Short mmCIF file of C-alpha atoms in Angstrom, two decimals:
data_model
loop_
_atom_site.label_atom_id
_atom_site.label_comp_id
_atom_site.label_asym_id
_atom_site.label_seq_id
_atom_site.Cartn_x
_atom_site.Cartn_y
_atom_site.Cartn_z
CA UNK A 3 114.11 131.34 88.27
CA UNK A 4 114.20 132.33 91.95
CA UNK A 5 116.29 131.49 94.98
CA UNK A 6 115.56 129.47 98.13
CA UNK A 7 118.13 129.31 100.98
CA UNK A 8 120.66 130.80 98.55
CA UNK A 9 120.08 128.03 96.01
CA UNK A 10 118.57 128.42 92.59
CA UNK A 11 115.11 126.91 92.31
CA UNK A 12 116.27 124.81 89.37
CA UNK A 13 118.99 123.17 91.47
CA UNK A 14 116.67 122.53 94.41
CA UNK A 15 113.73 121.20 92.41
CA UNK A 16 116.10 119.29 90.16
CA UNK A 17 117.45 117.41 93.17
CA UNK A 18 113.97 116.93 94.57
CA UNK A 19 112.92 115.43 91.25
CA UNK A 20 115.88 113.05 91.28
CA UNK A 21 114.93 112.19 94.86
CA UNK A 22 111.34 111.54 93.86
CA UNK A 23 112.44 109.33 90.93
CA UNK A 24 114.77 107.33 93.19
CA UNK A 25 111.96 107.17 95.73
CA UNK A 26 109.61 105.77 93.07
CA UNK A 27 112.03 102.91 92.46
CA UNK A 28 112.67 102.40 96.17
CA UNK A 29 108.91 102.15 96.71
CA UNK A 30 108.26 99.66 93.88
CA UNK A 31 111.22 97.53 94.90
CA UNK A 32 110.66 97.53 98.65
CA UNK A 33 106.98 96.79 98.05
CA UNK A 34 107.96 93.49 96.43
CA UNK A 35 110.47 92.72 99.18
CA UNK A 36 107.81 93.47 101.82
CA UNK A 37 105.18 91.24 100.18
CA UNK A 38 107.66 88.38 99.87
CA UNK A 39 108.91 88.78 103.42
CA UNK A 40 105.39 89.02 104.85
CA UNK A 41 104.22 85.83 103.21
CA UNK A 42 107.32 83.67 102.78
CA UNK A 43 109.43 84.98 105.69
CA UNK A 44 112.32 85.18 103.22
CA UNK A 45 114.53 88.28 102.99
CA UNK A 46 114.79 88.29 99.20
CA UNK A 47 118.34 89.51 98.59
CA UNK A 48 118.07 88.37 94.98
CA UNK A 49 115.54 91.18 94.37
CA UNK A 50 118.23 93.50 92.94
CA UNK A 51 119.34 90.85 90.46
CA UNK A 52 115.69 90.32 89.44
CA UNK A 53 115.35 94.08 88.86
CA UNK A 54 118.47 93.89 86.68
CA UNK A 55 116.90 90.92 84.81
CA UNK A 56 113.84 93.08 84.07
CA UNK A 57 116.02 95.83 82.59
CA UNK A 58 118.08 93.33 80.56
CA UNK A 59 114.93 91.64 79.34
CA UNK A 60 113.71 94.98 77.93
CA UNK A 61 117.13 95.55 76.38
CA UNK A 62 117.11 92.07 74.76
CA UNK A 63 113.64 92.60 73.36
CA UNK A 64 114.65 95.95 71.85
CA UNK A 65 117.82 94.49 70.34
CA UNK A 66 116.42 91.22 68.99
CA UNK A 67 117.28 92.08 65.33
CA UNK A 68 120.86 92.99 66.34
CA UNK A 69 121.36 89.96 68.61
CA UNK A 70 119.91 87.47 66.14
CA UNK A 71 120.63 88.94 62.71
CA UNK A 72 118.90 87.18 59.87
CA UNK A 73 116.31 85.59 62.15
CA UNK A 74 113.75 88.14 61.09
CA UNK A 75 112.80 88.85 64.71
CA UNK A 76 111.22 92.26 65.21
CA UNK A 77 112.39 94.97 67.55
CA UNK A 78 110.14 94.90 70.62
CA UNK A 79 109.93 98.31 72.20
CA UNK A 80 109.37 99.79 75.64
CA UNK A 81 105.59 99.47 75.92
CA UNK A 82 105.30 95.74 75.13
CA UNK A 83 108.36 95.19 77.35
CA UNK A 84 106.49 96.69 80.29
CA UNK A 85 104.18 93.67 80.06
CA UNK A 86 106.53 90.97 78.77
CA UNK A 87 109.55 91.57 81.03
CA UNK A 88 107.67 91.32 84.37
CA UNK A 89 106.04 88.09 83.16
CA UNK A 90 109.40 86.63 82.11
CA UNK A 91 111.02 87.67 85.40
CA UNK A 92 107.97 86.35 87.30
CA UNK A 93 108.33 82.96 85.59
CA UNK A 94 112.04 82.94 86.47
CA UNK A 95 110.84 83.67 90.02
CA UNK A 96 108.47 80.68 89.97
CA UNK A 97 111.33 78.39 88.93
CA UNK A 98 113.64 79.93 91.54
CA UNK A 99 111.04 79.43 94.28
CA UNK A 100 110.34 75.82 93.30
CA UNK A 101 114.00 74.84 92.90
CA UNK A 102 115.65 76.77 95.71
CA UNK A 103 113.63 79.00 97.99
CA UNK A 104 110.96 76.45 98.94
CA UNK A 105 113.76 74.28 100.34
CA UNK A 106 114.67 76.74 103.10
CA UNK A 107 111.21 77.65 104.50
CA UNK A 108 111.64 75.36 107.47
CA UNK A 109 115.20 76.43 108.19
CA UNK A 110 116.48 79.48 110.09
CA UNK A 111 116.20 82.92 108.48
CA UNK A 112 119.97 83.03 107.94
CA UNK A 113 119.73 80.25 105.34
CA UNK A 114 117.22 82.24 103.31
CA UNK A 115 119.54 85.25 103.36
CA UNK A 116 122.56 83.16 102.36
CA UNK A 117 120.61 81.43 99.59
CA UNK A 118 119.15 84.58 98.03
CA UNK A 119 122.42 86.49 98.39
CA UNK A 120 124.22 83.58 96.73
CA UNK A 121 121.70 83.48 93.89
CA UNK A 122 122.15 87.22 93.36
CA UNK A 123 125.94 86.82 93.15
CA UNK A 124 125.62 83.96 90.64
CA UNK A 125 123.09 85.76 88.41
CA UNK A 126 124.98 89.05 88.50
CA UNK A 127 128.29 87.22 87.98
CA UNK A 128 126.99 85.46 84.86
CA UNK A 129 125.75 88.74 83.39
CA UNK A 130 129.06 90.37 84.26
CA UNK A 131 130.97 87.67 82.37
CA UNK A 132 128.72 88.11 79.35
CA UNK A 133 128.31 91.88 79.26
CA UNK A 134 131.17 93.34 81.32
CA UNK A 135 130.63 96.22 83.68
CA UNK A 136 129.94 98.86 81.04
CA UNK A 137 126.24 99.67 80.85
CA UNK A 138 124.11 99.05 77.78
CA UNK A 139 122.21 102.09 76.54
CA UNK A 140 118.41 101.99 76.42
CA UNK A 141 116.68 104.98 74.89
CA UNK A 142 113.63 106.79 76.18
CA UNK A 143 110.60 105.64 74.14
CA UNK A 144 109.81 108.20 71.40
CA UNK A 145 106.35 108.95 72.82
CA UNK A 146 107.89 110.12 76.11
CA UNK A 147 110.80 112.19 74.83
CA UNK A 148 110.99 115.88 75.56
CA UNK A 149 109.64 117.64 78.62
CA UNK A 150 107.65 120.44 80.15
CA UNK A 151 108.93 123.77 81.33
CA UNK A 152 107.11 124.35 84.58
CA UNK A 153 108.60 127.80 85.08
CA UNK A 154 110.55 126.95 88.21
CA UNK A 155 112.07 123.82 86.66
CA UNK A 156 112.22 121.60 83.60
CA UNK A 157 110.32 118.29 83.94
CA UNK A 158 111.29 115.56 81.46
CA UNK A 159 108.22 113.62 80.29
CA UNK A 160 109.75 110.22 80.94
CA UNK A 161 110.45 111.09 84.59
CA UNK A 162 106.94 112.40 85.07
CA UNK A 163 105.64 109.11 83.65
CA UNK A 164 107.81 107.06 86.02
CA UNK A 165 106.51 108.95 89.04
CA UNK A 166 102.87 108.65 88.01
CA UNK A 167 103.20 105.00 86.97
CA UNK A 168 104.93 103.98 90.19
CA UNK A 169 102.28 105.69 92.30
CA UNK A 170 99.58 103.83 90.33
CA UNK A 171 101.45 100.51 90.66
CA UNK A 172 102.03 100.96 94.39
CA UNK A 173 98.43 102.00 95.06
CA UNK A 174 97.09 99.17 92.87
CA UNK A 175 99.19 96.60 94.71
CA UNK A 176 98.22 98.00 98.10
CA UNK A 177 94.56 97.97 97.10
CA UNK A 178 94.58 94.41 95.81
CA UNK A 179 96.20 93.17 99.01
CA UNK A 180 94.24 95.22 101.54
CA UNK A 181 90.83 95.47 99.89
CA UNK A 182 90.14 92.38 97.77
CA UNK A 183 89.20 88.77 98.42
CA UNK A 184 92.46 87.49 96.92
CA UNK A 185 94.33 89.89 99.20
CA UNK A 186 92.35 88.58 102.17
CA UNK A 187 93.74 85.10 101.48
CA UNK A 188 97.22 86.59 101.33
CA UNK A 189 96.78 88.49 104.61
CA UNK A 190 95.26 85.47 106.34
CA UNK A 191 97.97 83.13 105.09
CA UNK A 192 100.62 85.60 106.28
CA UNK A 193 99.13 85.31 109.78
CA UNK A 194 98.29 81.61 109.96
CA UNK A 195 99.25 79.53 106.91
CA UNK A 196 98.38 76.22 108.59
CA UNK A 197 94.76 77.21 109.21
CA UNK A 198 94.31 78.78 105.77
CA UNK A 199 95.50 75.53 104.24
CA UNK A 200 93.09 73.58 106.47
CA UNK A 201 90.27 75.69 104.96
CA UNK A 202 91.10 74.23 101.57
CA UNK A 203 93.56 76.74 100.11
CA UNK A 204 96.67 75.41 98.42
CA UNK A 205 99.13 77.46 100.47
CA UNK A 206 102.35 76.13 98.86
CA UNK A 207 101.05 77.28 95.48
CA UNK A 208 100.10 80.62 97.02
CA UNK A 209 103.68 81.04 98.26
CA UNK A 210 104.99 80.41 94.75
CA UNK A 211 102.60 82.91 93.18
CA UNK A 212 103.33 85.53 95.85
CA UNK A 213 107.02 85.18 95.13
CA UNK A 214 106.31 85.54 91.41
CA UNK A 215 104.28 88.69 92.10
CA UNK A 216 107.02 90.31 94.19
CA UNK A 217 109.68 89.38 91.68
CA UNK A 218 107.51 90.52 88.76
CA UNK A 219 107.31 93.95 90.43
CA UNK A 220 111.12 94.03 90.52
CA UNK A 221 111.17 93.15 86.80
CA UNK A 222 108.70 95.94 86.07
CA UNK A 223 110.81 98.43 88.03
CA UNK A 224 113.81 97.22 86.02
CA UNK A 225 112.12 98.03 82.69
CA UNK A 226 111.10 101.46 83.95
CA UNK A 227 114.65 102.07 85.18
CA UNK A 228 116.31 101.07 81.89
CA UNK A 229 116.00 104.49 80.18
CA UNK A 230 117.07 106.38 83.34
CA UNK A 231 119.94 104.36 84.77
CA UNK A 232 122.18 102.26 82.55
CA UNK A 233 121.28 98.63 81.91
CA UNK A 234 124.24 97.03 83.64
CA UNK A 235 124.86 93.78 85.55
CA UNK A 236 125.54 95.63 88.79
CA UNK A 237 122.53 97.98 88.67
CA UNK A 238 120.79 95.77 91.23
CA UNK A 239 123.72 95.68 93.63
CA UNK A 240 123.66 99.40 94.21
CA UNK A 241 119.93 99.51 94.93
CA UNK A 242 119.35 96.32 96.97
CA UNK A 243 121.11 97.50 100.14
CA UNK A 244 119.11 100.75 100.14
CA UNK A 245 115.92 98.73 99.53
CA UNK A 246 116.50 96.65 102.63
CA UNK A 247 117.15 99.81 104.65
CA UNK A 248 113.82 101.18 103.32
CA UNK A 249 111.98 97.97 104.23
CA UNK A 250 113.47 97.97 107.73
CA UNK A 251 112.52 101.64 108.21
CA UNK A 252 108.97 101.02 106.93
CA UNK A 253 108.58 97.90 109.06
CA UNK A 254 109.43 94.42 107.73
CA UNK A 255 106.47 93.07 105.82
CA UNK A 256 104.39 96.27 105.96
CA UNK A 257 103.08 97.04 102.46
CA UNK A 258 101.98 100.58 103.29
CA UNK A 259 105.18 101.24 105.23
CA UNK A 260 107.40 100.23 102.35
CA UNK A 261 105.60 102.50 99.88
CA UNK A 262 105.60 105.57 102.12
CA UNK A 263 109.19 105.05 103.28
CA UNK A 264 110.34 104.46 99.71
CA UNK A 265 109.12 107.84 98.48
CA UNK A 266 110.04 109.62 101.71
CA UNK A 267 113.62 108.36 101.77
CA UNK A 268 114.12 109.14 98.09
CA UNK A 269 113.12 112.74 98.82
CA UNK A 270 115.28 112.95 101.95
CA UNK A 271 118.22 111.62 99.98
CA UNK A 272 117.60 114.26 97.26
CA UNK A 273 117.40 117.06 99.82
CA UNK A 274 120.58 115.89 101.49
CA UNK A 275 122.31 116.15 98.11
CA UNK A 276 121.38 119.83 98.02
CA UNK A 277 122.27 120.79 101.57
CA UNK A 278 125.00 118.33 102.57
CA UNK A 279 126.17 116.38 99.51
CA UNK A 280 128.79 114.38 101.44
CA UNK A 281 126.03 112.80 103.52
CA UNK A 282 123.69 111.84 100.70
CA UNK A 283 124.83 108.24 100.36
CA UNK A 284 124.71 107.55 104.11
CA UNK A 285 121.63 109.48 105.21
CA UNK A 286 119.28 106.52 104.66
CA UNK A 287 121.39 104.31 106.89
CA UNK A 288 121.59 106.96 109.59
CA UNK A 289 117.78 107.17 109.51
CA UNK A 290 117.59 103.37 109.65
CA UNK A 291 119.79 103.31 112.76
CA UNK A 292 117.67 105.98 114.45
CA UNK A 293 114.40 104.22 113.56
CA UNK A 294 115.73 100.89 114.82
CA UNK A 295 116.71 102.50 118.13
CA UNK A 296 113.42 104.35 118.59
CA UNK A 297 111.00 101.89 117.00
CA UNK A 298 112.58 98.48 116.41
CA UNK A 299 109.57 97.19 114.43
CA UNK A 300 109.89 100.06 111.94
CA UNK A 301 107.68 103.10 111.39
CA UNK A 302 104.62 101.10 110.25
CA UNK A 303 105.52 97.68 111.62
CA UNK A 304 103.42 95.76 114.12
CA UNK A 305 105.18 95.19 117.40
CA UNK B 28 66.71 61.81 115.68
CA UNK B 29 69.17 59.79 117.76
CA UNK B 30 67.45 56.55 116.77
CA UNK B 31 67.73 57.41 113.11
CA UNK B 32 71.29 58.54 113.72
CA UNK B 33 72.30 55.17 115.07
CA UNK B 34 70.83 53.63 111.95
CA UNK B 35 72.52 56.13 109.63
CA UNK B 36 75.64 55.26 107.70
CA UNK B 37 79.13 55.97 108.93
CA UNK B 38 80.51 59.21 107.57
CA UNK B 39 83.88 59.06 109.32
CA UNK B 40 85.73 55.96 110.30
CA UNK B 41 89.13 56.22 111.97
CA UNK B 42 91.05 52.99 112.44
CA UNK B 43 94.30 52.43 114.31
CA UNK B 44 95.38 56.05 113.90
CA UNK B 45 98.95 56.75 115.02
CA UNK B 46 100.49 60.21 114.94
CA UNK B 47 103.81 61.80 115.78
CA UNK B 48 105.05 65.32 116.59
CA UNK B 49 108.69 65.16 115.61
CA UNK B 50 110.11 62.27 117.63
CA UNK B 51 107.26 61.95 120.09
CA UNK B 52 104.59 59.37 119.41
CA UNK B 53 101.30 61.03 120.43
CA UNK B 54 98.47 58.81 119.15
CA UNK B 55 98.71 55.06 119.70
CA UNK B 56 96.03 53.50 117.55
CA UNK B 57 92.87 55.62 117.90
CA UNK B 58 89.75 53.93 116.53
CA UNK B 59 86.52 55.91 116.37
CA UNK B 60 83.58 56.23 114.05
CA UNK B 61 80.97 58.88 113.49
CA UNK B 62 77.63 58.32 111.78
CA UNK B 63 75.84 60.83 109.63
CA UNK B 64 73.99 63.43 111.69
CA UNK B 65 75.59 62.48 115.01
CA UNK B 66 77.32 64.71 117.53
CA UNK B 67 80.22 62.76 119.01
CA UNK B 68 82.64 64.06 121.62
CA UNK B 69 86.20 63.19 122.43
CA UNK B 70 86.64 63.63 126.17
CA UNK B 71 89.93 63.54 128.03
CA UNK B 72 92.48 65.46 130.01
CA UNK B 73 94.90 68.07 128.69
CA UNK B 74 97.54 66.35 126.59
CA UNK B 75 95.53 63.14 126.16
CA UNK B 76 95.61 63.47 122.37
CA UNK B 77 92.13 64.87 121.58
CA UNK B 78 93.32 67.86 119.58
CA UNK B 79 95.98 65.76 117.88
CA UNK B 80 93.23 63.35 116.79
CA UNK B 81 91.30 66.20 115.12
CA UNK B 82 94.46 67.60 113.56
CA UNK B 83 95.45 64.18 112.25
CA UNK B 84 92.03 63.66 110.67
CA UNK B 85 92.38 67.11 109.11
CA UNK B 86 95.92 66.44 107.85
CA UNK B 87 97.40 69.29 109.86
CA UNK B 88 99.52 66.73 111.69
CA UNK B 89 101.24 65.23 108.67
CA UNK B 90 103.17 62.41 110.28
CA UNK B 91 100.36 59.90 110.74
CA UNK B 92 99.59 56.25 109.99
CA UNK B 93 96.50 54.07 110.06
CA UNK B 94 93.27 54.77 108.26
CA UNK B 95 90.88 57.72 108.15
CA UNK B 96 87.94 57.01 105.86
CA UNK B 97 85.59 59.89 105.10
CA UNK B 98 82.49 59.11 103.00
CA UNK B 99 84.31 56.04 101.74
CA UNK B 100 87.60 57.63 100.72
CA UNK B 101 90.95 57.40 102.47
CA UNK B 102 92.37 60.67 103.86
CA UNK B 103 95.79 59.44 105.03
CA UNK B 104 98.36 60.69 102.55
CA UNK B 105 96.32 63.74 101.56
CA UNK B 106 97.21 67.31 102.47
CA UNK B 107 94.96 69.44 104.67
CA UNK B 108 93.71 71.58 101.77
CA UNK B 109 92.64 68.43 99.89
CA UNK B 110 90.91 67.09 103.00
CA UNK B 111 89.03 70.36 103.48
CA UNK B 112 87.88 70.16 99.85
CA UNK B 113 86.54 66.65 100.54
CA UNK B 114 84.03 68.17 102.94
CA UNK B 115 85.50 68.48 106.42
CA UNK B 116 85.69 71.84 108.19
CA UNK B 117 87.89 72.53 111.21
CA UNK B 118 87.42 75.06 114.01
CA UNK B 119 90.66 75.25 116.03
CA UNK B 120 90.94 75.53 119.79
CA UNK B 121 92.70 78.92 119.59
CA UNK B 122 89.84 79.99 117.24
CA UNK B 123 92.25 81.31 114.62
CA UNK B 124 90.50 84.62 113.97
CA UNK B 125 92.64 86.68 111.60
CA UNK B 126 93.62 90.07 113.04
CA UNK B 127 94.28 91.58 109.62
CA UNK B 128 90.75 90.74 108.44
CA UNK B 129 87.46 92.24 109.58
CA UNK B 130 84.50 90.10 110.70
CA UNK B 131 83.00 89.93 107.23
CA UNK B 132 86.32 88.99 105.61
CA UNK B 133 86.92 86.34 108.28
CA UNK B 134 83.46 84.94 107.66
CA UNK B 135 83.89 84.78 103.92
CA UNK B 136 87.46 83.48 103.91
CA UNK B 137 86.98 79.68 103.88
CA UNK B 138 86.11 78.66 100.32
CA UNK B 139 82.86 76.86 99.57
CA UNK B 140 83.72 73.19 99.07
CA UNK B 141 80.26 71.80 98.42
CA UNK B 142 76.91 73.33 97.47
CA UNK B 143 74.23 73.57 100.11
CA UNK B 144 76.15 75.42 102.83
CA UNK B 145 74.54 78.16 104.90
CA UNK B 146 74.33 81.63 103.38
CA UNK B 147 75.88 84.67 105.01
CA UNK B 148 72.43 86.06 106.02
CA UNK B 149 71.60 82.65 107.58
CA UNK B 150 74.81 82.78 109.56
CA UNK B 151 74.13 86.34 110.73
CA UNK B 152 70.65 85.18 111.80
CA UNK B 153 72.25 82.45 113.89
CA UNK B 154 74.85 84.89 115.32
CA UNK B 155 73.20 88.35 115.47
CA UNK B 156 76.21 89.80 117.34
CA UNK B 157 78.41 89.23 114.33
CA UNK B 158 76.01 91.10 112.06
CA UNK B 159 76.33 94.22 114.23
CA UNK B 160 80.10 94.04 114.13
CA UNK B 161 80.76 93.00 110.55
CA UNK B 162 83.23 95.83 109.90
CA UNK B 163 85.18 95.36 113.17
CA UNK B 164 88.64 93.87 113.16
CA UNK B 165 88.31 90.14 113.90
CA UNK B 166 90.41 90.13 117.03
CA UNK B 167 88.59 93.16 118.54
CA UNK B 168 85.62 90.90 119.31
CA UNK B 169 85.03 89.39 122.74
CA UNK B 170 86.08 85.79 123.35
CA UNK B 171 82.52 84.53 122.89
CA UNK B 172 82.00 86.51 119.69
CA UNK B 173 85.32 85.23 118.33
CA UNK B 174 84.19 81.67 119.03
CA UNK B 175 80.90 82.31 117.20
CA UNK B 176 82.82 83.77 114.27
CA UNK B 177 85.12 80.73 114.25
CA UNK B 178 82.11 78.41 114.10
CA UNK B 179 80.09 80.66 111.80
CA UNK B 180 82.73 80.91 109.10
CA UNK B 181 82.93 77.13 108.55
CA UNK B 182 79.15 76.81 108.08
CA UNK B 183 79.28 78.62 104.73
CA UNK B 184 81.58 76.02 103.17
CA UNK B 185 78.95 73.31 102.76
CA UNK B 186 81.17 70.79 104.55
CA UNK B 187 78.87 68.21 106.20
CA UNK B 188 81.37 67.22 108.91
CA UNK B 189 82.52 69.81 111.45
CA UNK B 190 85.48 69.27 113.74
CA UNK B 191 85.14 71.61 116.73
CA UNK B 192 88.06 71.83 119.14
CA UNK B 193 86.95 72.93 122.63
CA UNK B 194 84.47 75.61 121.58
CA UNK B 195 83.56 76.37 125.21
CA UNK B 196 87.08 76.88 126.53
CA UNK B 197 87.49 80.02 128.61
CA UNK B 198 83.95 81.28 128.03
CA UNK B 199 81.40 82.52 130.58
CA UNK B 200 78.60 80.03 131.49
CA UNK B 201 75.92 82.04 129.67
CA UNK B 202 78.01 81.96 126.48
CA UNK B 203 78.65 78.24 126.93
CA UNK B 204 74.87 77.70 127.02
CA UNK B 205 74.56 79.73 123.84
CA UNK B 206 77.22 77.59 122.13
CA UNK B 207 75.29 74.50 123.30
CA UNK B 208 72.12 75.82 121.67
CA UNK B 209 74.03 76.51 118.46
CA UNK B 210 75.46 72.99 118.35
CA UNK B 211 71.97 71.52 118.81
CA UNK B 212 70.67 73.79 116.04
CA UNK B 213 73.45 72.64 113.73
CA UNK B 214 72.60 69.02 114.48
CA UNK B 215 68.97 69.72 113.56
CA UNK B 216 70.17 71.26 110.32
CA UNK B 217 71.86 67.94 109.54
CA UNK B 218 75.51 68.68 110.28
CA UNK B 219 77.66 65.88 111.68
CA UNK B 220 79.91 67.11 114.48
CA UNK B 221 83.01 65.70 116.12
CA UNK B 222 83.62 67.76 119.23
CA UNK B 223 86.61 67.87 121.54
CA UNK B 224 85.65 68.70 125.14
CA UNK B 225 87.08 68.65 128.62
CA UNK B 226 83.76 69.57 130.20
CA UNK B 227 81.60 66.44 130.20
CA UNK B 228 78.64 68.25 131.76
CA UNK B 229 78.54 70.42 128.67
CA UNK B 230 79.24 67.44 126.37
CA UNK B 231 76.29 65.54 127.85
CA UNK B 232 73.93 68.38 126.85
CA UNK B 233 74.80 68.23 123.15
CA UNK B 234 76.23 64.84 122.20
CA UNK B 235 74.87 61.44 121.18
CA UNK B 236 78.00 59.49 122.06
CA UNK B 237 81.34 59.97 123.76
CA UNK B 238 84.84 58.57 123.46
CA UNK B 239 87.27 58.98 126.34
CA UNK B 240 90.88 59.40 125.26
CA UNK B 241 93.86 58.85 127.53
CA UNK B 242 97.56 58.69 126.53
CA UNK B 243 96.68 58.68 122.84
CA UNK B 244 94.23 55.75 123.03
CA UNK B 245 90.48 55.35 123.28
CA UNK B 246 89.95 53.94 126.79
CA UNK B 247 86.19 54.09 126.94
CA UNK B 248 83.17 54.80 124.79
CA UNK B 249 79.54 55.26 125.76
CA UNK B 250 76.19 56.53 124.59
CA UNK B 251 75.03 59.77 126.10
CA UNK B 252 72.35 58.06 128.22
CA UNK B 253 75.06 55.96 129.91
CA UNK B 254 76.93 59.01 131.14
CA UNK B 255 75.24 59.04 134.57
CA UNK B 256 76.02 55.37 135.15
CA UNK B 257 79.65 55.94 134.19
CA UNK B 258 80.10 59.06 136.25
CA UNK B 259 82.78 57.63 138.57
CA UNK B 260 84.79 56.25 135.71
CA UNK B 261 84.59 59.55 133.83
CA UNK B 262 85.66 61.54 136.84
CA UNK B 263 88.61 59.23 137.20
CA UNK B 264 89.61 59.57 133.53
CA UNK B 265 89.12 63.31 133.40
CA UNK B 266 90.88 63.81 136.71
CA UNK B 267 88.10 65.82 138.28
#
């Protein structure tokens, strides 16, 4: 152990690790919000609730034998949940888009905000009635228990996995949007949906699938968050406001901006906890205000 | 070619087409037809309804009534993506080059709707400038190059009918001549073209027939060889 600025290295790197973990979730979440906003022009305030749904889905799958005793259903663990939960949440997203969100495309932005905020309140309210505000425990999968002593700090395996996985997910999503043919359709339709449709692409279906993709990412983040934060109905409420600040800082609709700002702001938040703990919950919003004053389109936004 | 064209079967037949933007009634019963292999222009002033006619055929203007028959099937009531899949390709007046896509991606964006379209190397042969700039961002091209890209990218789709909305607008005379050569080449290759133009001098160098549109109606139609005889009338309609 050694000291930096009068702090023990364990304390500093510990906070930086927490910052990086939070940043990983900010990045995965704001990525989905940015994709949805870019394509659908909808500020998806129900994203936090969809993240919560992902975590609950993993919890349900793990507790199937307890929830339905005598049904003979098996316990479905973390790894299958990483695949199943995003698909389930994505399908919920498809239904949500068809039933509700597609109805407000032609209306003012404010209606989209009111609608998605309302949906979030309803979904979170229903889960609150059923499960109360106490969190449900969700264990770290056995294969990722334990950790590594790096000398200057202790790195739990699960947290290392979350950081690596989120970087892979973010890069993979960025690559498929910026460098593939399917992504080219998405970029083109973001710019000029009318013309892309006149070329023979079913744009309404593309909107639905884009929403499902964004929402599926929130579900995936929810599963990954389950062993770190508690699985609780309000887990999405605490993150969604920060996510929107991250998206605004990165530039509304900018994929790259949301990823970079997500990790960066997680780290800044972690550092603030070390040097000025009182400011740690507001620092992101202070940065947002400064960015909006200096660069209203965000750090990576197009003016 | 023009003799055989007049004999050829109708590929597009528009009857009594009415269209609305919100509350305003823009087209008041347009009737036109285009035969296979023909180049037909819609002439008229700004705001006469030429672009709206193309957009109504294409289904981009949704609020429309009347009949649009393409190769024997009715297009009214279909969405623009279905119409494109039937075999009609649209090149918009504002060109619609995507800024977030490079030249190559722009060129390969419209899906192939029918076999027998031009290949990418064929298109680069027709537009050598685009070949040199295939990795450039689409909107970094000059106006003329953007127009060539806008035309080039719909040739890959295999659609036999091209709707071109003012391809010469805002371009230098030498580029306009080049566009004229390209349209004649496309006609030789067997494409059928419905062209919107304000410049009837240019139209007379590429087209077989012309319709003059005024206040959302066809007020005059003529073969290309009658254009000289109708010069006064045309100048009156086009407000020159």
